[in-house]
Amino acid sequence: AQRADPAAFRGNAQLPSRARFMANERLVRAAVEAVAGRRAGEGSFLYLSTNVEDVAVEMRTQVECAACGRLRALSEEELRVGGSAELPSEGCSEGLGEDAEAPITTLRQARYVQRGGARAAGPGWLSTSPFPPRARTETEVLCGLEGKPVFRCLFALV
């Protein structure tokens, strides 16, 4: 039996600094096409959520590039007014508001910001999950308990 090269498994494929970043162009394009191929009003959306700011920014950039204007990140106001999703008021990780920048809580984030990395703040960034508390991810629950931010966007058809 042939053994796998241990070097091939080093690092974290969830981080965009790796050549094999898990949110690669092919995967993102397939997700965008699945959503874009549906009709408006069918409840199709693409949800991004992570507790790593540079991963969030990279994933959003990839979705926006692959979407070619067919999808857009919804604002919290659009979600409240449109009623297309529920924004819970409690039980989620700390909400920052669309325009607030997350506090720098990790060395990775500090280095990213120091290098001039774009922040996950402003229009289209959600301060809380658009889903009911029972649909939260493990990461969102843990970050909520620890008071750490989660970076999210919800894309819908234009």
Short mmCIF file of C-alpha atoms in Angstrom, two decimals:
data_model
loop_
_atom_site.label_atom_id
_atom_site.label_comp_id
_atom_site.label_asym_id
_atom_site.label_seq_id
_atom_site.Cartn_x
_atom_site.Cartn_y
_atom_site.Cartn_z
CA ALA A 1 0.00 0.00 0.00
CA GLN A 2 1.18 3.47 -0.86
CA ARG A 3 1.42 5.96 2.03
CA ALA A 4 0.12 9.48 1.76
CA ASP A 5 2.60 12.31 1.98
CA PRO A 6 2.14 13.79 5.50
CA ALA A 7 3.08 17.24 4.19
CA ALA A 8 -0.07 17.18 2.06
CA PHE A 9 -2.19 17.27 5.23
CA ARG A 10 -0.42 20.11 7.04
CA GLY A 11 -2.08 23.45 7.47
CA ASN A 12 -5.72 24.42 7.55
CA ALA A 13 -7.59 24.17 4.26
CA GLN A 14 -10.24 26.52 5.64
CA LEU A 15 -7.83 29.44 5.52
CA PRO A 16 -7.34 31.42 2.28
CA SER A 17 -3.56 31.59 2.68
CA ARG A 18 -3.37 27.94 1.63
CA ALA A 19 -3.21 26.82 -2.01
CA ARG A 20 -6.00 24.31 -1.35
CA PHE A 21 -8.43 26.74 0.30
CA MET A 22 -11.66 24.80 0.73
CA ALA A 23 -13.83 27.59 -0.69
CA ASN A 24 -12.07 27.27 -4.03
CA GLU A 25 -13.24 28.85 -7.26
CA ARG A 26 -14.86 25.65 -8.56
CA LEU A 27 -16.89 25.06 -5.39
CA VAL A 28 -17.98 28.70 -5.13
CA ARG A 29 -18.97 28.80 -8.81
CA ALA A 30 -21.09 25.63 -8.35
CA ALA A 31 -22.84 27.12 -5.31
CA VAL A 32 -23.52 30.40 -7.13
CA GLU A 33 -24.87 28.56 -10.18
CA ALA A 34 -27.18 26.47 -7.99
CA VAL A 35 -28.70 29.62 -6.50
CA ALA A 36 -28.61 31.72 -9.69
CA GLY A 37 -30.30 28.94 -11.65
CA ARG A 38 -33.50 29.26 -9.62
CA ARG A 39 -36.27 31.80 -9.99
CA ALA A 40 -36.63 34.77 -7.68
CA GLY A 41 -39.12 34.06 -4.92
CA GLU A 42 -38.22 30.37 -4.63
CA GLY A 43 -36.28 31.04 -1.43
CA SER A 44 -32.86 30.45 -2.93
CA PHE A 45 -29.94 32.02 -1.12
CA LEU A 46 -26.28 31.50 -0.36
CA TYR A 47 -25.20 31.97 3.25
CA LEU A 48 -21.61 32.58 4.32
CA SER A 49 -20.61 32.40 7.97
CA THR A 50 -17.22 32.13 9.66
CA ASN A 51 -15.43 33.37 12.75
CA VAL A 52 -12.28 34.24 10.75
CA GLU A 53 -12.49 37.73 9.26
CA ASP A 54 -10.10 37.30 6.32
CA VAL A 55 -11.85 34.03 5.38
CA ALA A 56 -15.18 35.88 5.37
CA VAL A 57 -13.81 38.67 3.16
CA GLU A 58 -12.19 36.19 0.75
CA MET A 59 -15.33 34.05 0.51
CA ARG A 60 -17.54 37.07 -0.12
CA THR A 61 -15.15 38.33 -2.81
CA GLN A 62 -15.21 34.92 -4.50
CA VAL A 63 -19.02 34.77 -4.45
CA GLU A 64 -19.35 38.30 -5.83
CA CYS A 65 -16.89 37.52 -8.63
CA ALA A 66 -18.57 34.22 -9.53
CA ALA A 67 -22.06 35.74 -9.39
CA CYS A 68 -21.31 38.38 -12.06
CA GLY A 69 -24.04 40.62 -10.63
CA ARG A 70 -26.71 37.88 -10.40
CA LEU A 71 -26.56 37.71 -6.58
CA ARG A 72 -26.14 40.43 -3.98
CA ALA A 73 -25.51 40.49 -0.27
CA LEU A 74 -28.66 41.52 1.59
CA SER A 75 -28.61 44.13 4.33
CA GLU A 76 -30.14 43.61 7.75
CA GLU A 77 -32.74 46.25 6.91
CA GLU A 78 -33.79 44.34 3.79
CA LEU A 79 -34.18 41.19 5.83
CA ARG A 80 -36.34 42.96 8.44
CA VAL A 81 -38.53 44.81 5.92
CA GLY A 82 -38.77 42.03 3.36
CA GLY A 83 -39.55 39.36 5.89
CA SER A 84 -37.49 36.89 3.87
CA ALA A 85 -35.62 35.75 6.95
CA GLU A 86 -35.92 36.04 10.69
CA LEU A 87 -33.34 38.08 12.58
CA PRO A 88 -33.35 36.81 16.16
CA SER A 89 -32.81 39.41 18.84
CA GLU A 90 -31.18 37.15 21.39
CA GLY A 91 -29.26 33.93 21.68
CA CYS A 92 -26.82 34.65 18.85
CA SER A 93 -23.25 35.77 18.91
CA GLU A 94 -22.79 39.42 19.72
CA GLY A 95 -24.20 41.70 17.04
CA LEU A 96 -21.92 44.44 15.80
CA GLY A 97 -24.21 46.23 13.38
CA GLU A 98 -23.55 46.52 9.67
CA ASP A 99 -21.19 49.46 10.00
CA ALA A 100 -19.24 48.42 13.10
CA GLU A 101 -15.86 46.77 12.76
CA ALA A 102 -15.28 43.69 14.89
CA PRO A 103 -12.79 44.02 17.71
CA ILE A 104 -9.47 42.39 16.95
CA THR A 105 -9.47 39.20 19.00
CA THR A 106 -6.75 37.03 17.45
CA LEU A 107 -3.15 37.42 16.31
CA ARG A 108 -4.21 36.26 12.83
CA GLN A 109 -6.81 39.02 12.63
CA ALA A 110 -4.34 41.62 13.96
CA ARG A 111 -1.81 40.70 11.28
CA TYR A 112 -4.49 40.73 8.59
CA VAL A 113 -5.67 44.22 9.60
CA GLN A 114 -2.07 45.46 9.95
CA ARG A 115 -1.38 44.38 6.35
CA GLY A 116 -4.35 46.50 5.25
CA GLY A 117 -6.86 43.67 4.80
CA ALA A 118 -10.46 44.65 4.08
CA ARG A 119 -12.74 44.50 7.11
CA ALA A 120 -15.98 42.51 7.24
CA ALA A 121 -18.12 45.56 8.02
CA GLY A 122 -20.56 47.71 6.13
CA PRO A 123 -23.44 46.98 3.78
CA GLY A 124 -24.21 43.31 3.35
CA TRP A 125 -22.47 42.09 6.51
CA LEU A 126 -24.94 40.71 9.06
CA SER A 127 -24.47 41.20 12.78
CA THR A 128 -26.67 38.23 13.70
CA SER A 129 -27.75 35.04 12.01
CA PRO A 130 -30.78 35.41 9.73
CA PHE A 131 -31.98 32.00 10.95
CA PRO A 132 -33.82 30.93 14.09
CA PRO A 133 -31.59 30.04 17.07
CA ARG A 134 -32.18 26.31 16.52
CA ALA A 135 -30.48 26.60 13.10
CA ARG A 136 -27.23 28.13 14.41
CA THR A 137 -23.95 26.44 13.61
CA GLU A 138 -21.68 25.10 16.33
CA THR A 139 -19.28 27.95 15.57
CA GLU A 140 -22.01 30.56 16.08
CA VAL A 141 -23.04 29.00 19.39
CA LEU A 142 -19.45 28.83 20.66
CA CYS A 143 -18.64 32.38 19.54
CA GLY A 144 -21.83 33.60 21.20
CA LEU A 145 -20.84 31.97 24.47
CA GLU A 146 -17.34 33.45 24.25
CA GLY A 147 -18.51 36.89 23.07
CA LYS A 148 -16.53 36.63 19.83
CA PRO A 149 -17.73 37.89 16.45
CA VAL A 150 -19.04 35.83 13.57
CA PHE A 151 -18.83 37.30 10.07
CA ARG A 152 -21.85 36.60 7.87
CA CYS A 153 -23.51 37.52 4.60
CA LEU A 154 -26.64 36.26 2.92
CA PHE A 155 -26.74 36.41 -0.88
CA ALA A 156 -30.00 36.38 -2.83
CA LEU A 157 -30.96 36.75 -6.47
CA VAL A 158 -30.88 40.28 -7.84
#
